[in-house]
Short mmCIF file of C-alpha atoms and ligand atoms in Angstrom, two decimals:
data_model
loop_
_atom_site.label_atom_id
_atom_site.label_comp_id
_atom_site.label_asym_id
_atom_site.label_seq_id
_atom_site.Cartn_x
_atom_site.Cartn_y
_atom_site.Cartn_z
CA UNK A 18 -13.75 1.80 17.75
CA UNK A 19 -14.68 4.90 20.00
CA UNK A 20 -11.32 5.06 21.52
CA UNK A 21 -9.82 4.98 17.71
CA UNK A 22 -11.85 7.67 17.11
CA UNK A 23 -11.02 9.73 20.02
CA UNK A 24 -7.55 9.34 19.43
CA UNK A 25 -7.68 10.37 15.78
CA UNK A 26 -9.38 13.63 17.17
CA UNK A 27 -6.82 14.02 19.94
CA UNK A 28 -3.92 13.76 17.48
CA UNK A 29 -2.85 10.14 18.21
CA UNK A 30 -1.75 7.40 15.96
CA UNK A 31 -4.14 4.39 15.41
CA UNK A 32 -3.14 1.20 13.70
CA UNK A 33 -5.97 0.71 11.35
CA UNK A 34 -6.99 -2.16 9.30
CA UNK A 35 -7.86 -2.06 5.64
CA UNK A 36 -8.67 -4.61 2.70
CA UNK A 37 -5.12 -4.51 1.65
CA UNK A 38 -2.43 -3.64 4.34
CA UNK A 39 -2.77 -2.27 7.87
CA UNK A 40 -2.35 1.51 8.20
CA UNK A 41 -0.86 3.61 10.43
CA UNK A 42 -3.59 6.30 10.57
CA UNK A 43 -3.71 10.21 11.70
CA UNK A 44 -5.88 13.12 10.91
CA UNK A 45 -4.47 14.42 7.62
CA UNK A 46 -5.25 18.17 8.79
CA UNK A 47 -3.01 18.20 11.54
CA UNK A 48 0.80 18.59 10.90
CA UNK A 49 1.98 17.62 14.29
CA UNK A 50 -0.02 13.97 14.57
CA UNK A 51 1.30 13.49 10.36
CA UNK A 52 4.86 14.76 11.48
CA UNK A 53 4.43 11.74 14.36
CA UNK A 54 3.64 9.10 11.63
CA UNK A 55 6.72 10.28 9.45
CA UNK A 56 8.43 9.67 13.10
CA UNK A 57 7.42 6.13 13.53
CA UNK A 58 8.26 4.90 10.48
CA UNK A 59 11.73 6.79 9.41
CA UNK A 60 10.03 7.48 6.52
CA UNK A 61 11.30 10.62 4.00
CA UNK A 62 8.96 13.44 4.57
CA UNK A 63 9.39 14.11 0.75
CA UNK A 64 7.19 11.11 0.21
CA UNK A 65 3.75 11.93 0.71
CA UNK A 66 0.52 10.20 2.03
CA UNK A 67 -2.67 8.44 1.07
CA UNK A 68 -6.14 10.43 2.32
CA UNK A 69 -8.19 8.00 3.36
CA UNK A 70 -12.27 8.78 3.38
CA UNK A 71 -15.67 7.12 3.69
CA UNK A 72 -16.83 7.73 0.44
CA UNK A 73 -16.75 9.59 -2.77
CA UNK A 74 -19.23 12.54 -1.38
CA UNK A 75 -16.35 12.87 1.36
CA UNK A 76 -13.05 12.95 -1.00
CA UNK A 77 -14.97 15.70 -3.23
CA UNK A 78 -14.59 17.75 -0.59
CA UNK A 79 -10.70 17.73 -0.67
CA UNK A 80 -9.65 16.75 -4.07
CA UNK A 81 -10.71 17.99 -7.74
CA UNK A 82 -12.31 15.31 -9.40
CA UNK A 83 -12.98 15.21 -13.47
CA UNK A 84 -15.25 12.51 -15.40
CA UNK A 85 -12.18 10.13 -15.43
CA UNK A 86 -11.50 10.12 -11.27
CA UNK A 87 -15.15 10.25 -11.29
CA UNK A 88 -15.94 7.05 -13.02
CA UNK A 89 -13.07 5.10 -11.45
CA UNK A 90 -14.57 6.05 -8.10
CA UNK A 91 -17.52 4.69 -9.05
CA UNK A 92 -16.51 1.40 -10.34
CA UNK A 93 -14.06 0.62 -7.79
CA UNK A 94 -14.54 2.55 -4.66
CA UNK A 95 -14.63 0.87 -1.55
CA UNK A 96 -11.71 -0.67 -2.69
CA UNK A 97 -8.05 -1.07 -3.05
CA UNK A 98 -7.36 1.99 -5.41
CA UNK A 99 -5.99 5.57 -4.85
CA UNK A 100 -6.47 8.52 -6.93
CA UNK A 101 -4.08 11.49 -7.66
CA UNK A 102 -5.73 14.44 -7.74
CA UNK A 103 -5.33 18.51 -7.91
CA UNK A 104 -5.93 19.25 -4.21
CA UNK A 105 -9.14 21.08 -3.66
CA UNK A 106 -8.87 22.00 0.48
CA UNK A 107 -5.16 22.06 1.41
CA UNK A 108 -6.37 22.64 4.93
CA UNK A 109 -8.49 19.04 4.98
CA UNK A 110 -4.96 17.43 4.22
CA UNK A 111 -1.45 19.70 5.38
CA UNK A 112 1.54 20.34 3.46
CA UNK A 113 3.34 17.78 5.28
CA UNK A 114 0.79 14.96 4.01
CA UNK A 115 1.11 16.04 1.00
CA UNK A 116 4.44 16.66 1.18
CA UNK A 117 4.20 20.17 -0.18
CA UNK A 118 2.60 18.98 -3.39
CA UNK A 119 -0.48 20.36 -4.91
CA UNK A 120 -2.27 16.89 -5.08
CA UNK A 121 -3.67 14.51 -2.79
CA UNK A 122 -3.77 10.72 -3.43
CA UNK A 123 -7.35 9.87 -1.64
CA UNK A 124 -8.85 6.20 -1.24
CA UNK A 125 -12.22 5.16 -0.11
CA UNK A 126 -10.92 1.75 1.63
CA UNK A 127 -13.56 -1.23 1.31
CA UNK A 128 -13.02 -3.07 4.99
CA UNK A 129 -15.83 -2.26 6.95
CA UNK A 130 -14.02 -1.16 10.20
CA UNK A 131 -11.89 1.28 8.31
CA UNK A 132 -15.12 2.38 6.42
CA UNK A 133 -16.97 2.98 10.26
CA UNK A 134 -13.93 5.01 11.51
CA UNK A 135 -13.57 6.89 8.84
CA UNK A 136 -17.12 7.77 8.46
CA UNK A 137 -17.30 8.26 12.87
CA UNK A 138 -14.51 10.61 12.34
CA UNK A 139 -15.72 12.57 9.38
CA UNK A 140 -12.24 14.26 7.89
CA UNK A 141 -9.62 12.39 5.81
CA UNK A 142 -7.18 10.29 7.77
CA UNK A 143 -3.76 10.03 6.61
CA UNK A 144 -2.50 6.92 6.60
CA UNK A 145 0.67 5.20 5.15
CA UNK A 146 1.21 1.30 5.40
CA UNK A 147 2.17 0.61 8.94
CA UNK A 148 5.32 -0.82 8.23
CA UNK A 149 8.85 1.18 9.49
CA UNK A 150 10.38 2.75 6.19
CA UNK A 151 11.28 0.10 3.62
CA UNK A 152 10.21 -2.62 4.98
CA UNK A 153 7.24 -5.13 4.17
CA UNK A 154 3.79 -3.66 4.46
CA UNK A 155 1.76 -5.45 7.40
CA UNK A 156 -0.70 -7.31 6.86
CA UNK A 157 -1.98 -8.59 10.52
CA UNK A 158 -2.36 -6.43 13.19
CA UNK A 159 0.24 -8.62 14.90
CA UNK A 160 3.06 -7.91 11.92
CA UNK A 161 1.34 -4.10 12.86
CA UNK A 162 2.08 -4.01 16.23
CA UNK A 163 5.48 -5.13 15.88
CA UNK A 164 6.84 -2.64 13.06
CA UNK A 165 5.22 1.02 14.54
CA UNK A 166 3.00 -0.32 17.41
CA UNK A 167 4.79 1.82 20.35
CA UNK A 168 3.85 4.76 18.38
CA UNK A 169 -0.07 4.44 18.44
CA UNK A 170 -2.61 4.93 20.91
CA UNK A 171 -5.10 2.42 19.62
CA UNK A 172 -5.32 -0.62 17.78
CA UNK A 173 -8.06 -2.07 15.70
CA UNK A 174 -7.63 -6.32 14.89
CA UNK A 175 -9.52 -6.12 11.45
CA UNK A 176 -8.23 -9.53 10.87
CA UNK A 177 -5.53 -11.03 7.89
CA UNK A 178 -5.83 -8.46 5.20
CA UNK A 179 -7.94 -9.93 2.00
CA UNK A 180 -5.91 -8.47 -0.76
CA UNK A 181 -2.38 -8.43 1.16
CA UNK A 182 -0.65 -5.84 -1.34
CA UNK A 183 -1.08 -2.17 -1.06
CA UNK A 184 -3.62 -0.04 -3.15
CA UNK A 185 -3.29 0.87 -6.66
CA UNK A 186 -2.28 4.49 -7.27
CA UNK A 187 -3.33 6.19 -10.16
CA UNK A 188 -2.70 9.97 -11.47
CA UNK A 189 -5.18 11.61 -12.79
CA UNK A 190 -3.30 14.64 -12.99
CA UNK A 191 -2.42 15.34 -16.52
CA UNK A 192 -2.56 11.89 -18.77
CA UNK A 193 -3.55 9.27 -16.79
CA UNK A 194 -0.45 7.03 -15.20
CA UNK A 195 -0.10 4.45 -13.05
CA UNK A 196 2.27 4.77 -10.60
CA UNK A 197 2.40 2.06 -8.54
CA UNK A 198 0.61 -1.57 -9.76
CA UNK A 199 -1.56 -3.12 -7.15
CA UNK A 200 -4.95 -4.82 -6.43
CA UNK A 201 -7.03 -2.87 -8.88
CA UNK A 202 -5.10 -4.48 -12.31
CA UNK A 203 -4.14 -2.11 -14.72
CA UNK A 204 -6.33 -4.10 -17.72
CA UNK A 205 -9.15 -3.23 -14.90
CA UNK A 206 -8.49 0.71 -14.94
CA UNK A 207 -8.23 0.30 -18.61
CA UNK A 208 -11.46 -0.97 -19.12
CA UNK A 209 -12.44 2.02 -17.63
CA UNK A 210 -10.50 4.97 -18.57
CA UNK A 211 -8.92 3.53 -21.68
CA UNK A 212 -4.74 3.59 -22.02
CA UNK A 213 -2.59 4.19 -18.67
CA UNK A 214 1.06 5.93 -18.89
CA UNK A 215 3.97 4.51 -17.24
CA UNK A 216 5.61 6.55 -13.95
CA UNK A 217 7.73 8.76 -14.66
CA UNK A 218 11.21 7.51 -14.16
CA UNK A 219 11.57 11.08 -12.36
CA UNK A 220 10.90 10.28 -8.73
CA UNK A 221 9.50 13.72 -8.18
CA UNK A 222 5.74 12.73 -9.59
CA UNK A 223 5.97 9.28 -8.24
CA UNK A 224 8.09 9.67 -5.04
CA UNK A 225 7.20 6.17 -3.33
CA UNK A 226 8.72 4.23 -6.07
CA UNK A 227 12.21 4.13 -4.43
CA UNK A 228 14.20 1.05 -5.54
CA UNK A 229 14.55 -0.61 -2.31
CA UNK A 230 11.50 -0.86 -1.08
CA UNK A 231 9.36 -3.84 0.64
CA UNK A 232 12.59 -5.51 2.23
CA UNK A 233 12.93 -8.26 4.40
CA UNK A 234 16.20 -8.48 6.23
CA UNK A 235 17.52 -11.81 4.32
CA UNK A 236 18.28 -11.06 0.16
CA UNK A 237 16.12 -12.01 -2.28
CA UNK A 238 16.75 -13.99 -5.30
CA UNK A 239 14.09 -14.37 -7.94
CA UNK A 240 12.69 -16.24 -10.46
CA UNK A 241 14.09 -19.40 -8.68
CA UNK A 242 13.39 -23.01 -9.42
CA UNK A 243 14.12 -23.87 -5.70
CA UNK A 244 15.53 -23.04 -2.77
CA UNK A 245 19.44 -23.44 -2.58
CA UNK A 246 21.51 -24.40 0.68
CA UNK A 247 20.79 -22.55 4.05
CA UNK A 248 17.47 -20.50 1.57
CA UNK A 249 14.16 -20.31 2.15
CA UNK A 250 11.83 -20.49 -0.56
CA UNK A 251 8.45 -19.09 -1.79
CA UNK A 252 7.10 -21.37 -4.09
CA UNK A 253 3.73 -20.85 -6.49
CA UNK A 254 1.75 -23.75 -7.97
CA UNK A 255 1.42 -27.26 -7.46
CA UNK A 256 4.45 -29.80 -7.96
CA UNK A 257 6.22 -27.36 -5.84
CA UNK A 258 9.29 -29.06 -3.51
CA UNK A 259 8.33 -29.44 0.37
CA UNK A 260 10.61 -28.78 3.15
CA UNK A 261 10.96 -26.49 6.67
CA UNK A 262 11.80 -23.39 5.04
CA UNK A 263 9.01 -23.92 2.05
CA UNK A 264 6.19 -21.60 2.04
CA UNK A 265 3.90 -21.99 -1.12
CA UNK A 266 2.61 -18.72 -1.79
CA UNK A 267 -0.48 -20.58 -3.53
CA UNK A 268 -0.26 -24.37 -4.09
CA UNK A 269 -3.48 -23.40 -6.86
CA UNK A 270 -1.77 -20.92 -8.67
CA UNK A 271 -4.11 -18.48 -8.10
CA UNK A 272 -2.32 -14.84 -7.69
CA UNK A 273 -4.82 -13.27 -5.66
CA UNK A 274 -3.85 -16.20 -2.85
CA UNK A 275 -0.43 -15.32 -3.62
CA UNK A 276 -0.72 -11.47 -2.85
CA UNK A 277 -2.80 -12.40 0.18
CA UNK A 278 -0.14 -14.33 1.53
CA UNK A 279 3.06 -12.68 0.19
CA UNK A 280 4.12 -9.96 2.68
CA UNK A 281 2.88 -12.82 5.62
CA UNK A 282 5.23 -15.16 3.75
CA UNK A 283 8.28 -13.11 3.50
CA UNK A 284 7.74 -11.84 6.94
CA UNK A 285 8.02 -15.88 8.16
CA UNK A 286 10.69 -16.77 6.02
CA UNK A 287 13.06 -14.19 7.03
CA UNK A 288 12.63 -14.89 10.79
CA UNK A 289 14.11 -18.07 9.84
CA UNK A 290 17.32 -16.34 9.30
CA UNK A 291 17.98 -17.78 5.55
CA UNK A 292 21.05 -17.19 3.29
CA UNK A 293 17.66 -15.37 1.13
CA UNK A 294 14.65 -16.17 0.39
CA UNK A 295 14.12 -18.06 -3.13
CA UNK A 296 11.34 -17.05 -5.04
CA UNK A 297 9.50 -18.96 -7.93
CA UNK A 298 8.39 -16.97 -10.79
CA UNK A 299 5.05 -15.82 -10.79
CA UNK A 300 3.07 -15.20 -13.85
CA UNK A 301 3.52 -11.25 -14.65
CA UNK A 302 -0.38 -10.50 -15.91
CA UNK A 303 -3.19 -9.28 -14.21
CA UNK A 304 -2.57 -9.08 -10.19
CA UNK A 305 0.90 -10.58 -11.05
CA UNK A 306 2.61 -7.17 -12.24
CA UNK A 307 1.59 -5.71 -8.59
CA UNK A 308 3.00 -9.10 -6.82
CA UNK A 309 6.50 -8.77 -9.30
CA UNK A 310 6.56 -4.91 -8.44
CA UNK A 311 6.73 -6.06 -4.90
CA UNK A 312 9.23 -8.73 -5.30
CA UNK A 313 11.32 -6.92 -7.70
CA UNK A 314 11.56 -3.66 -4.81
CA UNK A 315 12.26 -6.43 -2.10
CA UNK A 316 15.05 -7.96 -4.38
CA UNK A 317 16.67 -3.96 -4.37
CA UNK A 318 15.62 -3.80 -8.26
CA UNK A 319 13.86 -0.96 -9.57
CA UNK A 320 10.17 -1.64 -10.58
O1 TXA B 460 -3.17 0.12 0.35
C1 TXA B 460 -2.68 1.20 0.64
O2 TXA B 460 -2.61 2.14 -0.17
C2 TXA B 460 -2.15 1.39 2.09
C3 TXA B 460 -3.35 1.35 3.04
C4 TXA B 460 -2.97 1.63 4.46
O3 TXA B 460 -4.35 2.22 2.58
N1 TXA B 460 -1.43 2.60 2.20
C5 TXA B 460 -0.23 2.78 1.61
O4 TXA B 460 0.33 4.02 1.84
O5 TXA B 460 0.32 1.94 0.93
P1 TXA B 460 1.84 4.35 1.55
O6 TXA B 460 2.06 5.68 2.18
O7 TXA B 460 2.70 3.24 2.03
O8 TXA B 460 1.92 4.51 0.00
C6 TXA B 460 1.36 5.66 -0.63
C7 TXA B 460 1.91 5.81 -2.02
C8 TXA B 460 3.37 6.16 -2.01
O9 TXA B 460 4.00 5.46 -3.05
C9 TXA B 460 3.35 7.68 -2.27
O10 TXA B 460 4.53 8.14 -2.88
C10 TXA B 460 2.15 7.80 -3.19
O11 TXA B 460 1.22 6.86 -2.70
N2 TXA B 460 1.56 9.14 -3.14
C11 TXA B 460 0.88 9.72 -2.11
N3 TXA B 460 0.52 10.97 -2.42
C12 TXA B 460 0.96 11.22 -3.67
C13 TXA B 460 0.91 12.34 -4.55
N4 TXA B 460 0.31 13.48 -4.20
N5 TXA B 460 1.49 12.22 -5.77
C14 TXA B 460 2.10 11.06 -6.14
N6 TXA B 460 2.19 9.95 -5.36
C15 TXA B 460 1.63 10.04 -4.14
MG1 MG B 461 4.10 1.74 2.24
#
């Protein structure tokens, strides 16, 4: 933990765990450790970052917040969602984090080893799933290691990630939209804030949503009933068919299992070298419409 912590302050890169993917973290203040992250993972630097923080006293001190950001915060903070907001210290988080815009997406994550290094630290730490451009997010420090590890200085093992799908992001910036589904369901934001826009189809206000997105090497066919010759297959629910290249995302039917184990899942199948990876069809409510975002972006549709 100290040596995270020194690294963050020396302008390193830290693989850092979180409730729903691991990160690849950096002070957000400091352009040349960000630039370094956009480094390791190919990534556009048009697509900006996620400020992470301890706690809502902390991400006050960066980003505007109204009664709306305010009360999500309060429901759901720790926890897997992220707020766009006007940016209230563009020195806390640079132009490159940001990517030039003037708002910050900030997140209070809820595993308690993020939550210690962020609070030991103090400022916001940038950090973007620790995945190389494109591809599926991590979700063990081993998948971590393997996608940016040579570019960090320090690694934290927080364990399997509980939720296993990246954060919800929410604007708050003029009507409330959601911009990318994810652990927090949208009925669950709704509750709070009442009715959520759609993303823009204009990339500009919602730049992560690129088409391809989440990508294994092998295609990806959905909605399958089973796996066809030389595939690999994801099933979901009981009765599904057995086999080498079977993974059952959750033999319950339970979606929360099934985000858990998804990225872990499609990671494993494709290192079987398939034809593509087969996926069942998974009910589209509640967690669901994060889990189809996912699979939709790894089949090269657009969400
Ligand atoms: O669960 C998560 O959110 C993980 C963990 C590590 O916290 N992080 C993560 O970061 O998924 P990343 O960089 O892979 O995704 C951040 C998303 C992108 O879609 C990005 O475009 C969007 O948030 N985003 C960041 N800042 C934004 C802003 N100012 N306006 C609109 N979208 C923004
Ligand atoms: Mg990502």
């Amino acid at each position: 933990m100290n040596a995270a912590v020194e690294a963050l302050a020396a302008g390193r890169l830290v693989i850092l765990p979180t409730e729903t993917v691991y990160g690849l973290a950096a002070d957000a203040g400091d352009p040349r450790a960000v630039a370094a992250i956009y480094e390791a993972k190919g990534r556009p630097s048009f697509n900006p970052l996620i400020a992470h923080v301890a706690d809502l006293a902390a991400a006050e001190k960066i980003a505007r917040f109204d009664a709306r950001a305010r009360a999500l915060a309060e429901r759901f903070w720790p926890g897997p969602l992220t707020l766009v907001l006007p940016i209230a210290d563009p020195a806390a988080v640079c132009d490159l984090a940001r990517a030039g815009l003037d708002t910050v997406a900030v997140r209070a994550p809820g595993h308690p080893v993020a939550h210690a290094v962020l609070a030991a630290f103090g400022g916001p730490v940038a950090a973007p799933s620790a995945n190389r451009s494109g591809r599926p997010s991590p979700t063990t420090l081993a998948d971590a290691r393997e996608e940016t590890g040579e570019a960090a200085a320090a690694f934290l093992d927080g364990g399997p990630c509980a939720v296993g799908l990246e954060s919800t992001v929410v604007a708050l910036v003029d009507q409330p939209r959601l911009l990318r589904p994810g652990a927090v369901t949208r009925e669950e934001i709704e509750a709070v804030i009442g009715p959520l826009a759609e993303a823009e189809a204009d990339a500009k206000r919602s730049p992560g949503r690129l088409a391809r997105h989440y990508s294994p090497n092998a295609p990806v066919r959905l909605n399958a009933d089973g796996p066809g010759p030389g595939e690999a297959f994801l099933a979901f629910g009981s009765g599904a068919p057995e086999g080498p290249l079977v993974w059952n995302l959750s033999p319950a039917g339970d979606p929360a299992e099934a985000a858990a184990n998804l990225f872990a899942f499609l990671r494993a199948a494709d290192r079987a070298s398939p034809a593509a990876i087969a996926v069942a069809p998974i009910p589209d409510t509640g967690l669901g419409e994060a889990i189809n975002d996912r699979l939709r972006r790894a089949a090269g549709f657009v969400g």
